[in-house]
Amino acid sequence: MNLTLKIWRQKNAQSKGKMVDYKVTEISEHMSFLEMMDVLNEQLVNSGEEPIAFDHDCREGICGMCSMYINGEAHGPDRGITTCQLHMRMFKDGDTITIEPFRAKAFPVIKDLVVDRTSFERIQQAGGYISVNTSGNTQDANAIPISKHAADEAMDAATCIGCGACVATCKNSSAMLFVGAKISQYALLPQGQVEAVDRVNNMVAQMDLEGFGNCTNIGACEVECPKGISLENIARMNREFLKANVKG
C-alpha cells in the first residue's frame, strides 16, 4: 500500500506543534501500525531528518504505552485493541491517515506523539493499593471466601492497562472510567474494604486535582477502551464515593 500520513510534530512541551505530511510506500497489510511507523522513521533517519517520537514497549497490548489518536479515534478504527495491535489491513491503498497524540489537559505533549500520563500514576498512588500484614501472621489469600461473581467482576476491572484511551476519546477528557476501574477492583473484594473510604476520597480528589473533566454518560470511553472496561465501574465508583461521604 501507498499511504499519506498527516502526523503531529512538536519539538518539546514548550514549542508549538503542527501537522506534517509524509509519504510511505510498499506497506504490507500484514504490518502492525507501529511497524509502519518504524518504516517511516527508518526512511526519515536515512534522509537525515528527525524521527517521529512515539510511545511503545511490549507491542502486545499489555503495557498500555502506545497512545495514538488515529483518524479521530483512540488506538484507531479497530475495536478491543491498542495501537500496537492495529494492523494495516484496516486501511486501503491510497488512504490518508491522520495521527495525533492523545489530547487532554492532564496529558501534556512531551514530544511529537508522546504524552505525559504520570497523572494516572499519581491517582494510583493516592489510593490504588491495599494494606498487607507482614508481621509473620499474614492471612493466606485462599482462606478468604470470595464469590465467583465478585471475583470475575474484580478481574474485569483489573484488566485496565491505564493507556488513557478513555480520556483521549471523552469530550470532557474525563478519567472516570480509569479511576472507576481501579477503585472497583478493590471495592469488590474483602481485602479492599479496610481503606475503602480513604481510597475513593483520595483517588477522586487527585483525579480532580490533575484537571480531568467529569463524566456526562456519553459512553465513548467504553467503546474505545481496548480492554472493554464497563461503564458499570463508574457507577460503582459513584456509589462508593456516596457511601464514603454520607453520614448515617
Coordinates of C-alpha atoms in Angstrom, one line a residue:
M1 CA 0.0 0.0 0.0
N2 CA 1.0 3.6 -0.6
L3 CA -0.2 6.0 2.1
T4 CA -0.2 9.7 3.0
L5 CA 0.4 10.3 6.7
K6 CA -0.5 13.5 8.4
I7 CA 1.4 13.5 11.7
W8 CA 1.6 15.9 14.6
R9 CA 5.2 17.1 15.1
Q10 CA 6.2 19.0 18.2
K11 CA 9.8 19.6 19.3
N12 CA 9.1 19.7 23.0
A13 CA 6.4 20.7 25.6
Q14 CA 7.1 24.4 25.1
S15 CA 7.1 24.5 21.3
K16 CA 4.1 25.0 19.1
G17 CA 3.3 21.9 17.1
K18 CA 2.0 21.4 13.6
M19 CA 0.7 18.6 11.2
V20 CA 3.4 17.4 8.7
D21 CA 2.7 15.3 5.7
Y22 CA 4.7 12.2 4.9
K23 CA 4.5 9.5 2.1
V24 CA 5.2 5.8 2.8
T25 CA 5.2 3.2 0.0
E26 CA 5.0 -0.6 -0.3
I27 CA 3.4 -1.0 3.2
S28 CA 2.2 -4.6 3.7
E29 CA -1.3 -5.1 5.0
H30 CA 0.2 -7.7 7.4
M31 CA 2.3 -5.0 9.2
S32 CA 1.2 -3.6 12.5
F33 CA 0.6 0.1 12.7
L34 CA 3.8 0.6 14.8
E35 CA 5.8 -1.4 12.2
M36 CA 4.6 1.0 9.6
M37 CA 5.8 3.9 11.8
D38 CA 9.1 2.1 12.1
V39 CA 9.4 2.0 8.3
L40 CA 8.7 5.8 8.2
N41 CA 11.2 6.5 10.9
E42 CA 13.9 4.5 9.1
Q43 CA 13.1 6.5 6.0
L44 CA 13.4 9.8 7.9
V45 CA 16.7 8.7 9.6
N46 CA 18.2 7.7 6.2
S47 CA 17.3 11.1 4.8
G48 CA 18.9 12.9 7.8
E49 CA 15.6 14.0 9.3
E50 CA 14.4 13.8 12.9
P51 CA 12.5 10.5 13.5
I52 CA 9.0 10.7 15.0
A53 CA 8.8 10.1 18.7
F54 CA 6.1 7.8 19.9
D55 CA 5.5 5.6 23.0
H56 CA 5.7 1.8 22.8
D57 CA 7.0 -1.1 24.8
C58 CA 5.6 -4.6 24.8
R59 CA 3.8 -4.3 21.4
E60 CA 1.4 -7.0 22.7
G61 CA -1.5 -4.9 24.0
I62 CA -0.4 -5.4 27.6
C63 CA 1.6 -2.4 28.8
G64 CA -0.6 0.5 27.8
M65 CA 2.3 2.6 26.5
C66 CA 1.2 3.1 22.9
S67 CA -1.1 6.0 22.5
M68 CA -2.0 7.4 19.1
Y69 CA -5.2 9.2 18.0
I70 CA -5.6 7.8 14.5
N71 CA -8.2 9.3 12.1
G72 CA -10.1 10.7 15.1
E73 CA -10.2 7.5 17.2
A74 CA -8.1 6.5 20.1
H75 CA -6.0 3.5 19.0
G76 CA -7.5 3.7 15.5
P77 CA -10.5 2.2 13.7
D78 CA -10.4 -1.3 15.1
R79 CA -12.1 -2.3 18.5
G80 CA -10.7 -4.1 21.5
I81 CA -7.1 -3.4 20.6
T82 CA -4.3 -1.0 21.4
T83 CA -2.3 0.9 18.7
C84 CA 0.3 -1.8 18.6
Q85 CA -2.3 -4.4 17.8
L86 CA -3.8 -2.3 15.0
H87 CA -2.9 -3.8 11.6
M88 CA -2.6 -2.1 8.2
R89 CA -5.3 -4.3 6.7
M90 CA -7.7 -1.9 8.4
F91 CA -6.7 0.7 5.7
K92 CA -6.7 0.9 2.0
D93 CA -4.2 1.7 -0.7
G94 CA -4.1 5.5 -1.2
D95 CA -5.6 6.3 2.2
T96 CA -4.7 9.5 4.1
I97 CA -4.1 8.7 7.8
T98 CA -4.1 11.4 10.4
I99 CA -2.0 10.6 13.5
E100 CA -2.1 12.8 16.6
P101 CA -1.2 12.4 20.3
F102 CA -3.8 11.8 23.0
R103 CA -5.3 15.2 23.7
A104 CA -6.1 16.3 27.3
K105 CA -5.0 19.0 29.7
A106 CA -3.8 16.3 32.1
F107 CA -1.8 14.6 29.3
P108 CA 0.6 17.3 28.1
V109 CA 2.6 16.6 25.0
I110 CA 6.3 15.9 25.6
K111 CA 7.4 15.4 22.0
D112 CA 5.5 14.6 18.8
L113 CA 3.1 11.7 19.7
V114 CA 4.5 11.2 23.2
V115 CA 2.3 12.5 26.1
D116 CA 2.9 12.7 29.8
R117 CA 0.5 10.3 31.6
T118 CA 2.1 10.4 35.0
S119 CA -1.2 11.9 36.2
F120 CA -2.6 8.4 36.2
E121 CA 0.3 7.2 38.3
R122 CA -0.4 10.0 40.9
I123 CA -4.0 8.9 41.1
Q124 CA -2.9 5.3 41.7
Q125 CA -0.5 6.4 44.4
A126 CA -3.3 8.3 46.1
G127 CA -5.2 5.1 46.9
G128 CA -4.7 2.2 44.5
Y129 CA -3.3 -0.3 46.9
I130 CA -4.2 -2.4 50.0
S131 CA -2.5 -2.8 53.3
V132 CA -0.8 -6.2 53.8
N133 CA 0.1 -7.7 57.2
T134 CA 3.8 -8.5 57.0
S135 CA 4.2 -9.4 60.7
G136 CA 4.5 -13.0 60.1
N137 CA 0.8 -13.7 60.6
T138 CA -0.2 -12.9 57.1
Q139 CA -3.5 -14.5 56.2
D140 CA -3.5 -16.8 53.2
A141 CA -5.4 -15.3 50.3
N142 CA -7.1 -18.6 49.6
A143 CA -8.5 -18.7 53.1
I144 CA -10.8 -15.6 52.4
P145 CA -14.0 -16.7 50.7
I146 CA -15.0 -14.6 47.7
S147 CA -17.9 -15.3 45.4
K148 CA -17.1 -16.1 41.8
H149 CA -19.3 -13.2 40.6
A150 CA -17.3 -10.7 42.7
A151 CA -14.0 -12.3 41.7
D152 CA -14.9 -12.1 38.0
E153 CA -16.1 -8.5 38.2
A154 CA -12.9 -7.5 40.1
M155 CA -10.8 -9.2 37.5
D156 CA -12.7 -7.5 34.7
A157 CA -11.9 -4.1 36.3
A158 CA -8.3 -5.1 36.9
T159 CA -7.7 -5.7 33.2
C160 CA -7.4 -1.9 32.8
I161 CA -3.9 -1.1 31.4
G162 CA -4.0 2.6 32.1
C163 CA -3.4 3.6 28.4
G164 CA -5.6 6.7 28.6
A165 CA -7.8 6.0 25.6
C166 CA -10.9 6.7 27.7
V167 CA -9.5 10.2 28.5
A168 CA -8.5 10.9 24.8
T169 CA -11.9 9.9 23.4
C170 CA -14.0 11.7 26.0
K171 CA -15.3 15.2 25.0
N172 CA -14.7 16.2 28.7
S173 CA -11.3 14.5 29.0
S174 CA -12.7 12.5 31.9
A175 CA -10.7 9.8 33.7
M176 CA -13.6 8.4 35.5
L177 CA -13.5 5.0 33.6
F178 CA -9.9 4.6 34.6
V179 CA -10.4 5.7 38.2
G180 CA -13.7 3.7 38.5
A181 CA -11.9 0.5 37.3
K182 CA -9.0 1.0 39.8
I183 CA -11.5 1.6 42.7
S184 CA -13.7 -1.3 41.6
Q185 CA -11.0 -3.9 41.6
Y186 CA -10.6 -3.4 45.3
A187 CA -14.2 -2.4 46.3
L188 CA -15.4 -5.8 45.1
L189 CA -13.0 -7.8 47.3
P190 CA -12.8 -8.1 51.1
Q191 CA -9.1 -7.2 51.0
G192 CA -10.1 -3.8 49.7
Q193 CA -12.5 -2.8 52.5
V194 CA -10.0 -1.6 55.1
E195 CA -9.0 1.5 53.1
A196 CA -12.3 1.8 51.1
V197 CA -13.3 5.2 52.4
D198 CA -9.9 6.8 52.1
R199 CA -9.3 5.2 48.7
V200 CA -12.3 6.6 46.9
N201 CA -12.0 10.0 48.5
N202 CA -8.2 10.3 47.8
M203 CA -8.3 9.0 44.3
V204 CA -11.3 11.1 43.3
A205 CA -9.6 14.2 44.8
Q206 CA -6.4 13.5 43.0
M207 CA -8.3 13.0 39.7
D208 CA -9.9 16.4 40.1
L209 CA -6.6 18.0 41.1
E210 CA -5.0 16.7 37.9
G211 CA -7.5 18.6 35.8
F212 CA -9.6 15.8 34.3
G213 CA -13.2 16.5 33.4
N214 CA -16.4 15.0 34.6
C215 CA -18.4 12.1 33.1
T216 CA -21.6 13.1 31.2
N217 CA -22.6 9.5 30.3
I218 CA -21.8 9.6 26.5
G219 CA -20.2 6.1 26.7
A220 CA -17.4 6.7 24.2
C221 CA -14.8 5.6 26.8
E222 CA -16.2 2.1 27.0
V223 CA -16.4 1.8 23.2
E224 CA -12.8 2.9 22.7
C225 CA -11.3 1.1 25.7
P226 CA -9.0 -1.7 24.4
K227 CA -10.0 -3.9 27.3
G228 CA -13.7 -3.2 27.2
I229 CA -13.9 -1.7 30.7
S230 CA -17.6 -1.3 31.5
L231 CA -19.3 1.9 32.5
E232 CA -20.6 0.0 35.5
N233 CA -17.3 0.8 37.1
I234 CA -18.1 4.5 37.0
A235 CA -21.4 3.8 38.7
R236 CA -19.7 1.7 41.3
M237 CA -17.2 4.5 42.0
N238 CA -20.0 7.0 42.4
R239 CA -21.7 4.6 44.9
E240 CA -18.5 4.1 46.8
F241 CA -18.0 7.9 46.9
L242 CA -21.5 8.5 48.1
K243 CA -21.2 5.8 50.9
A244 CA -17.9 7.4 52.0
N245 CA -19.3 10.8 52.4
V246 CA -22.9 10.4 53.5
K247 CA -23.2 10.1 57.3
G248 CA -25.8 7.7 58.6

